[in-house]
Short mmCIF file of C-alpha atoms in Angstrom, two decimals:
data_model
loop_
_atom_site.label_atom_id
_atom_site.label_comp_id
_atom_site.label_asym_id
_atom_site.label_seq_id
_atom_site.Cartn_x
_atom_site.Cartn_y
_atom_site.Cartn_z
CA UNK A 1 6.62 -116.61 -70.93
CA UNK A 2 5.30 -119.88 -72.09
CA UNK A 3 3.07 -119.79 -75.16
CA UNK A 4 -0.54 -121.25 -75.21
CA UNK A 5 -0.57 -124.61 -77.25
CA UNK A 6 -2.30 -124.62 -80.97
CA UNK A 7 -5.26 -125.29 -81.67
CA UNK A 8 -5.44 -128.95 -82.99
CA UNK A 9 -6.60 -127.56 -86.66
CA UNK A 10 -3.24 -125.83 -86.96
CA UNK A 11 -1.14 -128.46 -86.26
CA UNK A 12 -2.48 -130.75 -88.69
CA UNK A 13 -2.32 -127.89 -91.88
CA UNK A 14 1.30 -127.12 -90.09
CA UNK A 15 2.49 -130.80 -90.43
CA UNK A 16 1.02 -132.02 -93.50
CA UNK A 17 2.16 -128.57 -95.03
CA UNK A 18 6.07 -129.22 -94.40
CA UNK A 19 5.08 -133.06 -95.34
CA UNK A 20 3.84 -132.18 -98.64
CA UNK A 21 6.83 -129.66 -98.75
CA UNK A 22 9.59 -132.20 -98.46
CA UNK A 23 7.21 -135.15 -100.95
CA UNK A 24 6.56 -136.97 -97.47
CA UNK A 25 4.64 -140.60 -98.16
CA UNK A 26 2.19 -139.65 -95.11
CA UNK A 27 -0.35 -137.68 -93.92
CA UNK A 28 -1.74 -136.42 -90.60
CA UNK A 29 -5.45 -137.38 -90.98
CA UNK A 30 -6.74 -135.94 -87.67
CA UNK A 31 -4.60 -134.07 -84.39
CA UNK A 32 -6.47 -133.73 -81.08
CA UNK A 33 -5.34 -132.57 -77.12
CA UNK A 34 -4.65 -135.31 -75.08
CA UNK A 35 -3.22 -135.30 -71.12
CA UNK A 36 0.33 -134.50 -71.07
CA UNK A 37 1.26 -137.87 -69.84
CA UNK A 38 -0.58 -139.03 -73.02
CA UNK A 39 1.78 -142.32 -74.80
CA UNK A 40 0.57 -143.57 -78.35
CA UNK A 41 2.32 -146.61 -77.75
CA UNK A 42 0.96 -147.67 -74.18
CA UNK A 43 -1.95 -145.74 -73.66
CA UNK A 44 -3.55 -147.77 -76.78
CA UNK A 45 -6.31 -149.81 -75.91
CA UNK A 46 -6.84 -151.50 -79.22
CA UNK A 47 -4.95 -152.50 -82.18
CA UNK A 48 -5.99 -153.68 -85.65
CA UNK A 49 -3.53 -155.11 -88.32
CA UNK A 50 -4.26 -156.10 -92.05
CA UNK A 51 -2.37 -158.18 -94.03
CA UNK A 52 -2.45 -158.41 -97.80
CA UNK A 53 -2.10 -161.26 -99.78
CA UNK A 54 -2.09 -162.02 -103.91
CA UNK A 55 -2.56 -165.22 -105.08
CA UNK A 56 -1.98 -165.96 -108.63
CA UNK A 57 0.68 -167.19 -110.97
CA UNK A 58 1.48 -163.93 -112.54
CA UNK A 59 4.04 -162.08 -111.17
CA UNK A 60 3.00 -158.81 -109.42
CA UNK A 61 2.18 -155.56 -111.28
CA UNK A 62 4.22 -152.10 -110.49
CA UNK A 63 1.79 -150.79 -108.82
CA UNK A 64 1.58 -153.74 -105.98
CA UNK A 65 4.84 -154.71 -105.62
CA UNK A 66 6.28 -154.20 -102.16
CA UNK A 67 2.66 -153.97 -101.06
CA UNK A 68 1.72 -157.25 -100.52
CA UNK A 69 2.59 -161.01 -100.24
CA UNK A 70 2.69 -162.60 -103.55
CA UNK A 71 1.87 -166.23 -103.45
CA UNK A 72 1.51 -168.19 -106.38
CA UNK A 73 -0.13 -171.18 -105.80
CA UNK A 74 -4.00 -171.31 -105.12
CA UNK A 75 -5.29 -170.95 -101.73
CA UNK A 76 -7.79 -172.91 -99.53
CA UNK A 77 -9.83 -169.75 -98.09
CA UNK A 78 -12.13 -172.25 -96.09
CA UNK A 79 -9.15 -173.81 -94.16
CA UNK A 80 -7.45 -170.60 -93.55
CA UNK A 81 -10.75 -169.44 -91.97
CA UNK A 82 -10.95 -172.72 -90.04
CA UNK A 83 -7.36 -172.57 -88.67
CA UNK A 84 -8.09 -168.63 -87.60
CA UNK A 85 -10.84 -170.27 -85.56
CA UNK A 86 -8.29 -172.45 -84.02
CA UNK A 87 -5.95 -169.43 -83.23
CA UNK A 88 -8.73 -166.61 -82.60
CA UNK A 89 -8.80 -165.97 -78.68
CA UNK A 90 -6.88 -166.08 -75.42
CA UNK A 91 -3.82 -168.37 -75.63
CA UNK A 92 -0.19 -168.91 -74.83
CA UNK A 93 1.40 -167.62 -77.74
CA UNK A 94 5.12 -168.38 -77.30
CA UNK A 95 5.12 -170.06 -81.20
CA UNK A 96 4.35 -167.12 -82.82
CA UNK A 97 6.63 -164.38 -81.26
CA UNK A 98 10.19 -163.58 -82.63
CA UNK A 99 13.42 -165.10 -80.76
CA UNK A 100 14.07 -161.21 -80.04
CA UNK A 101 10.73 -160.86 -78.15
CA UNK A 102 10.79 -158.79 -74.49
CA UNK A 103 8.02 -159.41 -73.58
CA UNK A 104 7.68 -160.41 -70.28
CA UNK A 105 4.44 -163.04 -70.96
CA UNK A 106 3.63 -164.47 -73.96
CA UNK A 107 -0.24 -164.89 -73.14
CA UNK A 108 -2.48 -162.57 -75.37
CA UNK A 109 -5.94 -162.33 -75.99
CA UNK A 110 -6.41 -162.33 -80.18
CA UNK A 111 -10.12 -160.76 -80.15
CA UNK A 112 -10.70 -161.30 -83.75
CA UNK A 113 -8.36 -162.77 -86.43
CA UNK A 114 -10.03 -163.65 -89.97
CA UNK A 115 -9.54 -163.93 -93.74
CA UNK A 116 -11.67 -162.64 -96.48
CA UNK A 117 -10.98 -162.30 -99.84
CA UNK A 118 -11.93 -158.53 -101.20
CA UNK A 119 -11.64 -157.18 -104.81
CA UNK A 120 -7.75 -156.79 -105.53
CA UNK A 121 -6.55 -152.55 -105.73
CA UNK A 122 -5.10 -150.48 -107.10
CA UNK A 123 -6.65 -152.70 -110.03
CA UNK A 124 -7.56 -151.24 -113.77
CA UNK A 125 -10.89 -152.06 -115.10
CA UNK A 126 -10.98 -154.30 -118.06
CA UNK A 127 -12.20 -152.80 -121.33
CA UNK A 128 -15.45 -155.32 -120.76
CA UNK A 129 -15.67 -153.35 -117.00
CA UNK A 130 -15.62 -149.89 -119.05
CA UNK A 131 -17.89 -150.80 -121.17
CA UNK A 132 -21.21 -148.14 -120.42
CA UNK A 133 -24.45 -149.69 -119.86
CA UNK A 134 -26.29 -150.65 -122.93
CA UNK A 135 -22.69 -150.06 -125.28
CA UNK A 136 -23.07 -152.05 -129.07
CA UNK A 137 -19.80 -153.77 -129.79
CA UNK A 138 -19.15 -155.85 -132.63
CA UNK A 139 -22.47 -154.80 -133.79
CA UNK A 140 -24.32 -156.17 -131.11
CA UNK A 141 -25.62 -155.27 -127.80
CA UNK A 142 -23.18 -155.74 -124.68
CA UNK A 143 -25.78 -158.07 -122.86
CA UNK A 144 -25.57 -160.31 -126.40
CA UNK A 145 -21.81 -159.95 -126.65
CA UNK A 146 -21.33 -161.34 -123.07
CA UNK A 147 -23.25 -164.62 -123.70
CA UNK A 148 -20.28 -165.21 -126.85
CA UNK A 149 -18.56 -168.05 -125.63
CA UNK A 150 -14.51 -167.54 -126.23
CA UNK A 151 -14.47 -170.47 -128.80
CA UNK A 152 -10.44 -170.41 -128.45
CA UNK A 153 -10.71 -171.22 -125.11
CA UNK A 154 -8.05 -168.61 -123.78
CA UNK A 155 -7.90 -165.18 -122.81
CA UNK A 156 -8.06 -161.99 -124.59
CA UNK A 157 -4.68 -161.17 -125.74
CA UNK A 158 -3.03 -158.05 -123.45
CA UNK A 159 -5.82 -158.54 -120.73
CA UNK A 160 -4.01 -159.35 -117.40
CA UNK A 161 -5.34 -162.03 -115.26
CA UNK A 162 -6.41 -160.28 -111.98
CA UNK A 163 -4.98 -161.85 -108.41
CA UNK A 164 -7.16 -162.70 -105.57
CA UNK A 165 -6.97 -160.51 -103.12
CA UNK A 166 -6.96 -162.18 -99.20
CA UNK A 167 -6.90 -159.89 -96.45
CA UNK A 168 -6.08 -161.01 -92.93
CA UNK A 169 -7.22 -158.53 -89.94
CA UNK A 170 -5.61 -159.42 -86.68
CA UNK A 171 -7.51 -157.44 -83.83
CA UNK A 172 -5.67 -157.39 -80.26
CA UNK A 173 -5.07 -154.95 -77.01
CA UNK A 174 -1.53 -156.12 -78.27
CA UNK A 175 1.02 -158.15 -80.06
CA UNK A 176 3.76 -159.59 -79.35
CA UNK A 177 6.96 -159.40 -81.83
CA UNK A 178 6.18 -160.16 -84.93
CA UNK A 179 3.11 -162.12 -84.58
CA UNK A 180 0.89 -161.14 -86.99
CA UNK A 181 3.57 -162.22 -89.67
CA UNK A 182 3.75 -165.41 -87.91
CA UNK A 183 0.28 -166.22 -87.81
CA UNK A 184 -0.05 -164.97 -91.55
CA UNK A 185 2.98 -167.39 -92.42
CA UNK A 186 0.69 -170.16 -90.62
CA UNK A 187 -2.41 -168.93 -92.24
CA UNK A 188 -0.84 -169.34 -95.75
CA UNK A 189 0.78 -172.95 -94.88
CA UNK A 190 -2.41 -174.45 -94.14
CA UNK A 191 -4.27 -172.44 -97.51
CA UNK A 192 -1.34 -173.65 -99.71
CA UNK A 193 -2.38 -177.55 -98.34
CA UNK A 194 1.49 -177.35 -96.36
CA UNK A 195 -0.19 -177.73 -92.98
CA UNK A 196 -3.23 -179.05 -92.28
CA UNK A 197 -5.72 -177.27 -90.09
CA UNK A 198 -4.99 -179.81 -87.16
CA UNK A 199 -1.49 -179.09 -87.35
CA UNK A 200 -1.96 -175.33 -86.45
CA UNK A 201 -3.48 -176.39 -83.12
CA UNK A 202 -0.11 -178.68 -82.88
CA UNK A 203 2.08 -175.94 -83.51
CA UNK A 204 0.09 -173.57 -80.68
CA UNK A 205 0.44 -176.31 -77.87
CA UNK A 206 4.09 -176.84 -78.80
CA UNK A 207 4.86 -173.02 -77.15
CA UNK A 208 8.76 -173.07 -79.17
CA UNK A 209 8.81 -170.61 -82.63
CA UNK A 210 10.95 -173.49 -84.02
CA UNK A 211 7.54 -175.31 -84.51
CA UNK A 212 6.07 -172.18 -86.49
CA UNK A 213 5.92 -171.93 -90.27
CA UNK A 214 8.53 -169.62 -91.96
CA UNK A 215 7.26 -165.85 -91.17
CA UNK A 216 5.31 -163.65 -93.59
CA UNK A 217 7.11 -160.97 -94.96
CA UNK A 218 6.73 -157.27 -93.86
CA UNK A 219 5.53 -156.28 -97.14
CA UNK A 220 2.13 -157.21 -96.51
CA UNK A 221 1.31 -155.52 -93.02
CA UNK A 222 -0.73 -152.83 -92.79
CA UNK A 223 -1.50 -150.94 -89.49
CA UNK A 224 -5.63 -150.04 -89.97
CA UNK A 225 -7.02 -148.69 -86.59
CA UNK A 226 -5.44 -147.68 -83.03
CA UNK A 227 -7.57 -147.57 -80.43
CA UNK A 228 -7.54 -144.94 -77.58
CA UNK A 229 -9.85 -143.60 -74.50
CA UNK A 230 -9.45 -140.08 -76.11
CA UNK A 231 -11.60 -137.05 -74.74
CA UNK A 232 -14.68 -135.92 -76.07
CA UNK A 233 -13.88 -133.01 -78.65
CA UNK A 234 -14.30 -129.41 -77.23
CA UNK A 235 -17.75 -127.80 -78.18
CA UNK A 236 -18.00 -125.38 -80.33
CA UNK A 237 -18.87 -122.13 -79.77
CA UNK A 238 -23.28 -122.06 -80.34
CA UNK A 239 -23.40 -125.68 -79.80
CA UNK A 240 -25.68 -127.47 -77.36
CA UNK A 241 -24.63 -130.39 -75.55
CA UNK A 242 -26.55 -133.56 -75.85
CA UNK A 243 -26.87 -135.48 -72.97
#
């Protein structure tokens, strides 16, 4: 006799239970029914990819290393938002896909593909960020201590210089192989002043990988958001439906 399937609910506390159980790094966030020819790879209708990236000449704390690219030198945010302009859209994308690609076209349609720069995390507040509002150090008020100038000209001794924090979204129906990484290794060439913006457009019309910039590392990439036509969830029991 074949069993009725479990209720969504029960599969997610049944999962994350035996995750938790064996220190798993993951958790199930949400479970729902879906057809039974249902395939989370090609029934996706939208994909969204971040990529992290530190800039600054310190070398990475514990608590980011392995989670994003460190690059030391500065970075040009304006011409890294100019050459995502360049790249942003429908185009023949055979320079950024891996030698090992199978895909059978290399044409894709790159809805959206930005840089911002956010506040850098996991990330310690300062003892001048803990302060409270209104605190009296050194005998005078915070707002008074602020407007000091550091007549040394240097830092406070054990305060670490904080990274900027550049995040690259890359927003697609798909990918080819390794693209994002390739169009983050692009991105970073032309902030780093070792392309120009004009030379990204070059390297797009040459269609060979050979004329790509050396790829991003995985350390960075970050899948944010799958898309799917999913069903409506079931009402519950008392519930009116809204039409």
């Amino acid at each position: 006799m074949q069993l009725p399937p479990h209720e969504p609910e029960v599969v997610k506390r049944a999962v994350n239970h035996f995750l938790q159980k064996n220190e798993g790094d993951i958790m199930v966030i949400d479970v729902c029914s879906v057809a039974a020819d249902f395939h989370a790879r090609y029934k996706a209708k939208e994909r969204t990819y971040f990529y992290r990236i530190l800039s600054g000449s310190e070398p990475l704390s514990t608590f980011e290393k392995d989670r994003a690219w460190h690059v030391p030198e500065e970075l040009d945010l304006l011409s890294m938002q100019q050459a995502c302009r360049i790249l942003a859209g429908h185009h023949d994308f055979s320079s950024f896909r891996a030698a090992a690609c199978q895909a059978k076209s290399p044409v894709r349609t790159l809805d959206e593909l930005s840089v911002t720069e956010v506040v850098s995390s996991p990330y310690f507040p300062s003892t001048s960020e803990r302060k409270p509002s209104g605190a009296v150090m050194n005998g005078l008020p915070d707002t008074l201590n602020s407007a000091i100038p550091n007549l040394e000209g240097r830092r406070e001794f054990g305060i670490r210089r904080r990274h900027r924090c550049l995040v690259v979204t890359a927003r697609a129906r798909s990918f080819l192989y390794h693209q994002v990484r390739l169009l983050v290794g692009a991105l970073k060439a032309v902030g780093t002043g070792d392309l120009t913006v004009p030379d990204v457009q070059r390297i797009l019309d040459a269609k060979t990988v050979t004329a790509a910039s050396p790829m991003a590392p995985a350390c960075g990439l970050y899948l944010g958001h799958v898309k799917y036509d999913l069903p409506p969830p079931p009402q519950t029991e008392g519930s009116e439906k809204t039409i």
